PDB file of C-alpha atoms in Angstrom:
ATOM      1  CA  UNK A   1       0.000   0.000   0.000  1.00 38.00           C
ATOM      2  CA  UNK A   2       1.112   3.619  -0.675  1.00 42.00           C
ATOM      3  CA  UNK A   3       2.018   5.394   2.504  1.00 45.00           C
ATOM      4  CA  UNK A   4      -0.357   8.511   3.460  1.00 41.00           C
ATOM      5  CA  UNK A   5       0.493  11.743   2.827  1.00 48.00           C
ATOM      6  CA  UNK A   6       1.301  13.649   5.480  1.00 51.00           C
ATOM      7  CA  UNK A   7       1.567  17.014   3.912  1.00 69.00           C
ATOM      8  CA  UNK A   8      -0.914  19.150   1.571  1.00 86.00           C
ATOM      9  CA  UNK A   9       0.260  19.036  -2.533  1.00 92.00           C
ATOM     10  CA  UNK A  10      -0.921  22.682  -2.591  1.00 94.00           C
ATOM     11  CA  UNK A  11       1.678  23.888   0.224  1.00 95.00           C
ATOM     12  CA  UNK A  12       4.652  22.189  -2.374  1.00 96.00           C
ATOM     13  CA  UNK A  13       2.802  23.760  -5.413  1.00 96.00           C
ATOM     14  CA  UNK A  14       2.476  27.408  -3.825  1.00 96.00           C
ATOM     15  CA  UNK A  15       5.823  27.398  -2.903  1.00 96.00           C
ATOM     16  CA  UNK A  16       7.373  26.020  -5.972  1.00 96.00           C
ATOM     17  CA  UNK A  17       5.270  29.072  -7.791  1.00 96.00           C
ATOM     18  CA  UNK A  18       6.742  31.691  -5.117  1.00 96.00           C
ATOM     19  CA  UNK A  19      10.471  30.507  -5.862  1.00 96.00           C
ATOM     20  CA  UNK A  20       9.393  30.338  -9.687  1.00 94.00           C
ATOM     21  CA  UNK A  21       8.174  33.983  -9.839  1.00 94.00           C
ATOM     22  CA  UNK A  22      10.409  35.656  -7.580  1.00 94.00           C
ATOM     23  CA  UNK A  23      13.688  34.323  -8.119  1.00 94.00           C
ATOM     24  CA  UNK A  24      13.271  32.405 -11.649  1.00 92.00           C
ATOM     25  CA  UNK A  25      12.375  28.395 -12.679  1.00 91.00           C
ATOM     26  CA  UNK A  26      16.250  27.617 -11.731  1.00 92.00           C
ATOM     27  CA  UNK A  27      15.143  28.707  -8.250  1.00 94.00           C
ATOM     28  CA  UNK A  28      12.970  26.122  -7.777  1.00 94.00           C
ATOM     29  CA  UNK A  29      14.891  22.759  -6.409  1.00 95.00           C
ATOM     30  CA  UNK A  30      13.682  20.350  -4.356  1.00 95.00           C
ATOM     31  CA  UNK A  31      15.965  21.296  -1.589  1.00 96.00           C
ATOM     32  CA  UNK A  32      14.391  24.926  -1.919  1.00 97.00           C
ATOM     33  CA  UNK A  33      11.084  23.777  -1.850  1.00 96.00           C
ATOM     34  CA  UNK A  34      11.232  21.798   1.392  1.00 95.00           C
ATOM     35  CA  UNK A  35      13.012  24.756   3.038  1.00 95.00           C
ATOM     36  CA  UNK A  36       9.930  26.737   2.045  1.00 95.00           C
ATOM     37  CA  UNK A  37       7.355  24.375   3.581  1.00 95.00           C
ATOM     38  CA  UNK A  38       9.411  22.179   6.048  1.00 94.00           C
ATOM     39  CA  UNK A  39       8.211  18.859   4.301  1.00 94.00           C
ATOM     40  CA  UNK A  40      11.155  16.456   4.178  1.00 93.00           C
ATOM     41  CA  UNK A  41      12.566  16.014   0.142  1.00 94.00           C
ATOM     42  CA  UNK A  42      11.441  12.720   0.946  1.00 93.00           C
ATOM     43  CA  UNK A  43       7.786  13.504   0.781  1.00 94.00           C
ATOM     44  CA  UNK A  44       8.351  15.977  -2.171  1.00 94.00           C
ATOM     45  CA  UNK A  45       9.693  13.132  -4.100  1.00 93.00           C
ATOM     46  CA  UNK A  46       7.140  10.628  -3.610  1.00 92.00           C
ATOM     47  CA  UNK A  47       3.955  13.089  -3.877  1.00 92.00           C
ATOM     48  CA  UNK A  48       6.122  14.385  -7.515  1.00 92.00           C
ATOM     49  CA  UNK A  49       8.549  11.979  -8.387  1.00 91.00           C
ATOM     50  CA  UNK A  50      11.024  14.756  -9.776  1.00 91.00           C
ATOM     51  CA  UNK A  51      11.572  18.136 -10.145  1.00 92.00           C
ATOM     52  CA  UNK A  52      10.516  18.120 -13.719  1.00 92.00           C
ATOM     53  CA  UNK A  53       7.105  16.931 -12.431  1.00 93.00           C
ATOM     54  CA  UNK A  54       6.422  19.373  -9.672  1.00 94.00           C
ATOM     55  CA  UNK A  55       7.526  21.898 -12.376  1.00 93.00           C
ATOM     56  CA  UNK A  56       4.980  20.686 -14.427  1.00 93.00           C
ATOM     57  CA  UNK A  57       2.283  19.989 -11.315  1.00 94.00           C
ATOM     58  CA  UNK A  58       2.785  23.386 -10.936  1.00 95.00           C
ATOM     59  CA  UNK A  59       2.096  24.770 -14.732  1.00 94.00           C
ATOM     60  CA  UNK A  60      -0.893  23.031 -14.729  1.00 95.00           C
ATOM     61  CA  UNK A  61      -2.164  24.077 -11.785  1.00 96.00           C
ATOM     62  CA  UNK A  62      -2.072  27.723 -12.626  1.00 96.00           C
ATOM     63  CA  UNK A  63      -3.165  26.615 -16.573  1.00 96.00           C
ATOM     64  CA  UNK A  64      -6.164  24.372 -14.860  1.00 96.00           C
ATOM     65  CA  UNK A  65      -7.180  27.580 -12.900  1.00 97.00           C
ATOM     66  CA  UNK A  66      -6.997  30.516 -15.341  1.00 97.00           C
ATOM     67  CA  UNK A  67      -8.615  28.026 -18.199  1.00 97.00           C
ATOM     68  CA  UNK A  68     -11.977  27.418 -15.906  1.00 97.00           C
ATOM     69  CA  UNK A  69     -12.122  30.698 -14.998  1.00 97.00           C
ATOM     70  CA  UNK A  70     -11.844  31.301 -18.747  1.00 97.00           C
ATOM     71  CA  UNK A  71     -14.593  29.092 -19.640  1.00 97.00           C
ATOM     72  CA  UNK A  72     -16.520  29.677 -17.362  1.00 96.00           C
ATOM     73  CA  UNK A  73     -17.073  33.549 -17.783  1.00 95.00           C
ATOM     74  CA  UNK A  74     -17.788  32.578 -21.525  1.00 96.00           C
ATOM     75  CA  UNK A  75     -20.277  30.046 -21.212  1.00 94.00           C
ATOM     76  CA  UNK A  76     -22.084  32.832 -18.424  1.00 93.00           C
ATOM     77  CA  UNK A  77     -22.705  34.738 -21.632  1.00 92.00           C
ATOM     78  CA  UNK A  78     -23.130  31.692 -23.967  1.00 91.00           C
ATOM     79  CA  UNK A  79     -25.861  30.467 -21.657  1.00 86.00           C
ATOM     80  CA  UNK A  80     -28.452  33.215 -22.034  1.00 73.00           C
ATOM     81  CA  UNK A  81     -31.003  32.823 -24.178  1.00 73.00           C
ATOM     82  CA  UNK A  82     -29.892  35.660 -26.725  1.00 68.00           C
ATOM     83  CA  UNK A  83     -26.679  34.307 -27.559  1.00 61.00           C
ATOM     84  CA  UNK A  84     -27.071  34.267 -30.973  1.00 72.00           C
ATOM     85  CA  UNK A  85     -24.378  34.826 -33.730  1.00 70.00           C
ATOM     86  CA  UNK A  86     -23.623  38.166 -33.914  1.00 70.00           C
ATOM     87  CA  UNK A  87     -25.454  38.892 -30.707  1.00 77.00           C
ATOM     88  CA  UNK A  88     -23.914  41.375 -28.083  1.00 89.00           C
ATOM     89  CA  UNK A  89     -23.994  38.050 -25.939  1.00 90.00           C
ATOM     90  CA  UNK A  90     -21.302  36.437 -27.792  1.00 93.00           C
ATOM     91  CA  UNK A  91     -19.584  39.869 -28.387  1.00 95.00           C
ATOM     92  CA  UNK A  92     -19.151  39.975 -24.591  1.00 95.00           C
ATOM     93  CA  UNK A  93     -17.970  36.233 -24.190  1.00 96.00           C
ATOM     94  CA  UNK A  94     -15.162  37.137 -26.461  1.00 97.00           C
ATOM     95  CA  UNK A  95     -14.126  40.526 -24.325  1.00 98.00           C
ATOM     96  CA  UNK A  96     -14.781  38.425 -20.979  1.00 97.00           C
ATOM     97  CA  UNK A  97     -12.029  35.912 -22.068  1.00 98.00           C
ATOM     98  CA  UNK A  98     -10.088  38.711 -22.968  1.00 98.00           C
ATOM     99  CA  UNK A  99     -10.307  39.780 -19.607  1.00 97.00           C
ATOM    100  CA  UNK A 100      -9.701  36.748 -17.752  1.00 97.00           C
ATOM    101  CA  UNK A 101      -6.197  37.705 -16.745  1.00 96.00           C
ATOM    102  CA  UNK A 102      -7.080  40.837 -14.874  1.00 96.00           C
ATOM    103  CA  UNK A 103      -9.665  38.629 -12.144  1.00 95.00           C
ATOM    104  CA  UNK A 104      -7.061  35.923 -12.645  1.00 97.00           C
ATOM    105  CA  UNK A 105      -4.246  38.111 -10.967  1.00 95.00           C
ATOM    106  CA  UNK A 106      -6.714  39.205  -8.336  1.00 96.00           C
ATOM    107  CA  UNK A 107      -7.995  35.656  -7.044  1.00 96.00           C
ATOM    108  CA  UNK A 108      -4.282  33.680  -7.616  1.00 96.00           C
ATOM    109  CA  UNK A 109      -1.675  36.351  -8.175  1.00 95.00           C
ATOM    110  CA  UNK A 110       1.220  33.475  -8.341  1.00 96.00           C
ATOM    111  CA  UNK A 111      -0.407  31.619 -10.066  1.00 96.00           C
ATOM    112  CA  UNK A 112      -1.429  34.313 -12.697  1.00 95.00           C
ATOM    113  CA  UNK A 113       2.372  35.358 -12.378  1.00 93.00           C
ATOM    114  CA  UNK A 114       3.784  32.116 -12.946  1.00 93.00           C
ATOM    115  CA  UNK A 115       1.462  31.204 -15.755  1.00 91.00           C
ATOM    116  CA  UNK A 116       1.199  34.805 -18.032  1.00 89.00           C
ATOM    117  CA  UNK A 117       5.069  35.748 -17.385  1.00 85.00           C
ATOM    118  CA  UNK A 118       6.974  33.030 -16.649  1.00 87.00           C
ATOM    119  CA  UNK A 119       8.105  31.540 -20.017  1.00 87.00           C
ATOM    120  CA  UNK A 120       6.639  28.411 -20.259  1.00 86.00           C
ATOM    121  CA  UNK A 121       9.750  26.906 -22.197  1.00 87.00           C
ATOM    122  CA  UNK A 122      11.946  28.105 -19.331  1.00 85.00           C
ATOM    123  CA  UNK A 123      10.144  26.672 -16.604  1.00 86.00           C
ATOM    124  CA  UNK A 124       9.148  23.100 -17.990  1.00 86.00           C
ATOM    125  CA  UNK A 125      12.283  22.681 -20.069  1.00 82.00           C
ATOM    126  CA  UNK A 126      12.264  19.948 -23.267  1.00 77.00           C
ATOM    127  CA  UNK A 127      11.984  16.497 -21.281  1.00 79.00           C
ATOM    128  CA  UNK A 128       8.870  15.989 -18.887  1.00 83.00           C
ATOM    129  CA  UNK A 129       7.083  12.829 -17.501  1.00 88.00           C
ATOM    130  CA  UNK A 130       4.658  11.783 -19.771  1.00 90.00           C
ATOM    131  CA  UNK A 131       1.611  12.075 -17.911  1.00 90.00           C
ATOM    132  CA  UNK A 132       1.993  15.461 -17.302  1.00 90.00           C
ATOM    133  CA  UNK A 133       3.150  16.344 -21.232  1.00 91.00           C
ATOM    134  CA  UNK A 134      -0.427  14.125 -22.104  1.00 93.00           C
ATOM    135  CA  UNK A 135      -2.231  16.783 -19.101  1.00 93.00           C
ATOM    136  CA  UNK A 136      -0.554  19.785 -20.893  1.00 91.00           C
ATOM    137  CA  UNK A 137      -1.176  18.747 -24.159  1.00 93.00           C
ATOM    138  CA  UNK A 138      -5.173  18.265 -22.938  1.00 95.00           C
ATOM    139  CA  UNK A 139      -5.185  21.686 -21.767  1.00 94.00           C
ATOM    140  CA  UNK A 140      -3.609  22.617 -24.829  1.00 94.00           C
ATOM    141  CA  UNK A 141      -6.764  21.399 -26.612  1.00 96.00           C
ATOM    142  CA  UNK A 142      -9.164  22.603 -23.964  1.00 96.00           C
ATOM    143  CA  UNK A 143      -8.009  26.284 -24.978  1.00 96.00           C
ATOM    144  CA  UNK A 144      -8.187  25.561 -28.638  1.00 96.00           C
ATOM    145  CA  UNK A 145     -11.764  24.154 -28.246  1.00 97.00           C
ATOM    146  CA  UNK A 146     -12.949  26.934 -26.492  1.00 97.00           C
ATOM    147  CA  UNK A 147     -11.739  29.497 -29.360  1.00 97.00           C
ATOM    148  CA  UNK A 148     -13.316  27.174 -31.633  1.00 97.00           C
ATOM    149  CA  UNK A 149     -16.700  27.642 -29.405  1.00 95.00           C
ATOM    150  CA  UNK A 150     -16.535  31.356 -29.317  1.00 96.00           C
ATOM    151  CA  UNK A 151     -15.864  31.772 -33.130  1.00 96.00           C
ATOM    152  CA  UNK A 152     -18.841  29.246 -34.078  1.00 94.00           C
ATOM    153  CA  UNK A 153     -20.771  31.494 -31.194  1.00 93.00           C
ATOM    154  CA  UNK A 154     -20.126  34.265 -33.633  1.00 94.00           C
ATOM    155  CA  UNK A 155     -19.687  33.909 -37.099  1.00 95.00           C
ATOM    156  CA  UNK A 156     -21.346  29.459 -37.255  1.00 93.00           C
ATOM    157  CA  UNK A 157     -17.894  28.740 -38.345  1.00 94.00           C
ATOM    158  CA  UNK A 158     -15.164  27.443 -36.707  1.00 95.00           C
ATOM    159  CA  UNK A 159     -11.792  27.370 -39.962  1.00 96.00           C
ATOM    160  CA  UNK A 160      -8.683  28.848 -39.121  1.00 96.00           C
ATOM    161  CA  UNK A 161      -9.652  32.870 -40.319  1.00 96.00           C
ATOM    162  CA  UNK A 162     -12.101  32.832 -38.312  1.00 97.00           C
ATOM    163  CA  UNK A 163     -10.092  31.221 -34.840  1.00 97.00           C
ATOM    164  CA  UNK A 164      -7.009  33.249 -35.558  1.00 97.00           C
ATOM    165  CA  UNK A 165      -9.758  36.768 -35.190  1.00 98.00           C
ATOM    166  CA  UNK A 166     -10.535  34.493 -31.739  1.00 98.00           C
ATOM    167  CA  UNK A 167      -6.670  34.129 -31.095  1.00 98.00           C
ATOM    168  CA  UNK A 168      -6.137  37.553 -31.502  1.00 98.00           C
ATOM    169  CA  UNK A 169      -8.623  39.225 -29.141  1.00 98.00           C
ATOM    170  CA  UNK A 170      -8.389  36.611 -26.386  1.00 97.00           C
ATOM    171  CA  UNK A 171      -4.615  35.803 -26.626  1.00 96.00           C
ATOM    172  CA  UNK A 172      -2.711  38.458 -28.315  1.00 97.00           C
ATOM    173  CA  UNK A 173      -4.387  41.369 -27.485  1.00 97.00           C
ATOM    174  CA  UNK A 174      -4.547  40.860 -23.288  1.00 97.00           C
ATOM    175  CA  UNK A 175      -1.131  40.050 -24.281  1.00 95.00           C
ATOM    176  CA  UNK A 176       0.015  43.148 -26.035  1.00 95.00           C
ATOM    177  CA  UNK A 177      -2.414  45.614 -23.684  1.00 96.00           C
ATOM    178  CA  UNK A 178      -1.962  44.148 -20.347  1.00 95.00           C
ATOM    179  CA  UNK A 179       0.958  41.823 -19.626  1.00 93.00           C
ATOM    180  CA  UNK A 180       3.422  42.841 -21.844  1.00 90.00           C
ATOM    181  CA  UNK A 181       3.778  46.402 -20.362  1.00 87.00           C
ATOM    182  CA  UNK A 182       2.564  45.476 -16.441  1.00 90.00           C
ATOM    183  CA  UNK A 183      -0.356  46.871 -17.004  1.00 94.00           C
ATOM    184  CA  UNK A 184      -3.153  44.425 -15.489  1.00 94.00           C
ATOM    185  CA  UNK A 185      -3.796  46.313 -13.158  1.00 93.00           C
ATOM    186  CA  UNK A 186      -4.494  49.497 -14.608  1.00 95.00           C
ATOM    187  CA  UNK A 187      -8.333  50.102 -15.231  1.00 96.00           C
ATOM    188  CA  UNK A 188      -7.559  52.220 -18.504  1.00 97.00           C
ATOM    189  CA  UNK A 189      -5.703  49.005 -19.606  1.00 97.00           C
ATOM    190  CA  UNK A 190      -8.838  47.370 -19.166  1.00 96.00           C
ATOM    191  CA  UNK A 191     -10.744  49.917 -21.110  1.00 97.00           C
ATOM    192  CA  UNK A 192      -7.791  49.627 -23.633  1.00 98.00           C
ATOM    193  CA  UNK A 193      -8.655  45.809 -23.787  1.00 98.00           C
ATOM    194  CA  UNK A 194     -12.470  46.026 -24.269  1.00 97.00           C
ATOM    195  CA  UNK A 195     -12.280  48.562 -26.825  1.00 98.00           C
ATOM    196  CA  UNK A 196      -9.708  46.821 -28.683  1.00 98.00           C
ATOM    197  CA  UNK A 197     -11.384  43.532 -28.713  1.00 98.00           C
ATOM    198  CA  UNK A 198     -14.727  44.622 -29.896  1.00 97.00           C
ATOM    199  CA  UNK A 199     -13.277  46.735 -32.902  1.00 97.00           C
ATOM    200  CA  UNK A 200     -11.325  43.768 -33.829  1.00 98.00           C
ATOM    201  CA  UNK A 201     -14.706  41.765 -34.107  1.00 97.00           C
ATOM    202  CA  UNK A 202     -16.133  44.502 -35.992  1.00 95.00           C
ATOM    203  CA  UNK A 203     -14.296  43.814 -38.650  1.00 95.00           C
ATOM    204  CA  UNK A 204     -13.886  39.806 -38.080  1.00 95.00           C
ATOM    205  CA  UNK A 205     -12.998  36.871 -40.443  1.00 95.00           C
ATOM    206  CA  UNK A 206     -12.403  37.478 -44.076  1.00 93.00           C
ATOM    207  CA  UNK A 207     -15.175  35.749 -45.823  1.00 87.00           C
ATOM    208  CA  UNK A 208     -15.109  31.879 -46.778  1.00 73.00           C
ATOM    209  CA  UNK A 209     -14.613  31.531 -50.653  1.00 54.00           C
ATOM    210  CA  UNK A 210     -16.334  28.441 -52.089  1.00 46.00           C
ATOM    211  CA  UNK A 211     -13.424  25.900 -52.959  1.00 42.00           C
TER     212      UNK A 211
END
C-alpha cells in the first residue's frame, strides 16, 4: 500500500510558484522547496517523483485555474437565451475571455504570475514525464476548443480565419495591452482591452470563398 500523505500538494505547489516567480524556474529545487514548507525532500519526491514533475504539477495548476475561470465567464454569456451569432452576448464572451487575466491576478496572483510571465519553455524545459506532457497537451486542446466555441458562437464557423480573429482578441491582445507592459492592473488598460477587442470583431474573419 502507498504510505499517506502527510503534507498538503498545494503547500509544495504554492511554494514552488513563489520561488518560480520571484527568483526564476532555476530557483525552484527540491531542496528549496522543502526549506519553504518544512516537508522532508522525501515527501516531495514521492507526492512528484522529480523536479521536472512538480515543475509541471505546478504549470498546470495555474493553466487548470486561469482556463476554468476562462470558460466559465464565456459560457455565463453563452448560456443566455440571446446568444445568438452576432449577438452582443457572444460579443461579450469574447471581451470576458479577454479579460480573464485581470480577475485571474486578483484571485491567484502566483499563479497568474507564474502562468502569463513566466516563459513556459523556461520553466518546464524539453523532457517531462509523460503524464503530465499528455495533461498539458489536454489543456492545450481545452483552450483551442474553447476558441473554436466562441468563433462558431459568432460567425457558425469554426476554420482557421475565423479562430485566428478568436486568437487575436483573447490571446494576443490581453497580451500586447496588459501583460506585456505590467499593465493588469491598470483600469484604462482594461478599457484599452475592451475597446480593442470589440473593434477587432467589428471587422472579423475574411469571408469563406467556395473551394
Amino acid at each position: 500500500m502507498p504510505r499517506p500523505r502527510t503534507h498538503d500538494p498545494d503547500t509544495v505547489l504554492d511554494a514552488a510558484e513563489s520561488l518560480a516567480v520571484r527568483s526564476g524556474p532555476a530557483a525552484v529545487t527540491i531542496r528549496a522547496v522543502a526549506t519553504a514548507t518544512g516537508v522532508s525532500n522525501g515527501a516531495i519526491y514521492h507526492t512528484f517523483g522529480s523536479r521536472a514533475e512538480l515543475l509541471g504539477r505546478s504549470w498546470l495548476r495555474a493553466a487548470g485555474r486561469f482556463l476554468r475561470m476562462q470558460t466559465e465567464s464565456v459560457e455565463a454569456h453563452l448560456a443566455a437565451p440571446d446568444a445568438t451569432p452576432h449577438s452582443s452576448e457572444a460579443i461579450e464572451a469574447v471581451v470576458a475571455a479577454a479579460e480573464t487575466p485581470v480577475e485571474f491576478a486578483r484571485r491567484y496572483p502566483d499563479s497568474s504570475k507564474l502562468l502569463l510571465t513566466v516563459s513556459r519553455a523556461e520553466l518546464l524545459g524539453d523532457e517531462l514525464p509523460e503524464p503530465v506532457a499528455t495533461e498539458l497537451a489536454g489543456t492545450d486542446d481545452a483552450l483551442v476548443g474553447l476558441i473554436i466555441r466562441l468563433s462558431r458562437a459568432l460567425w457558425g464557423r469554426g476554420d482557421a480565419a475565423a479562430v485566428d480573429v478568436i486568437t487575436t482578441c483573447i490571446v494576443d491582445l490581453p497580451t500586447g495591452i496588459l501583460l506585456r507592459r505590467d499593465r493588469i492592473a491598470k483600469p484604462i488598460a482594461r478599457q484599452h482591452l475592451r475597446a480593442a477587442v470589440r473593434a477587432v470583431l467589428a471587422v472579423g474573419p475574411p469571408d469563406r470563398h467556395p473551394e
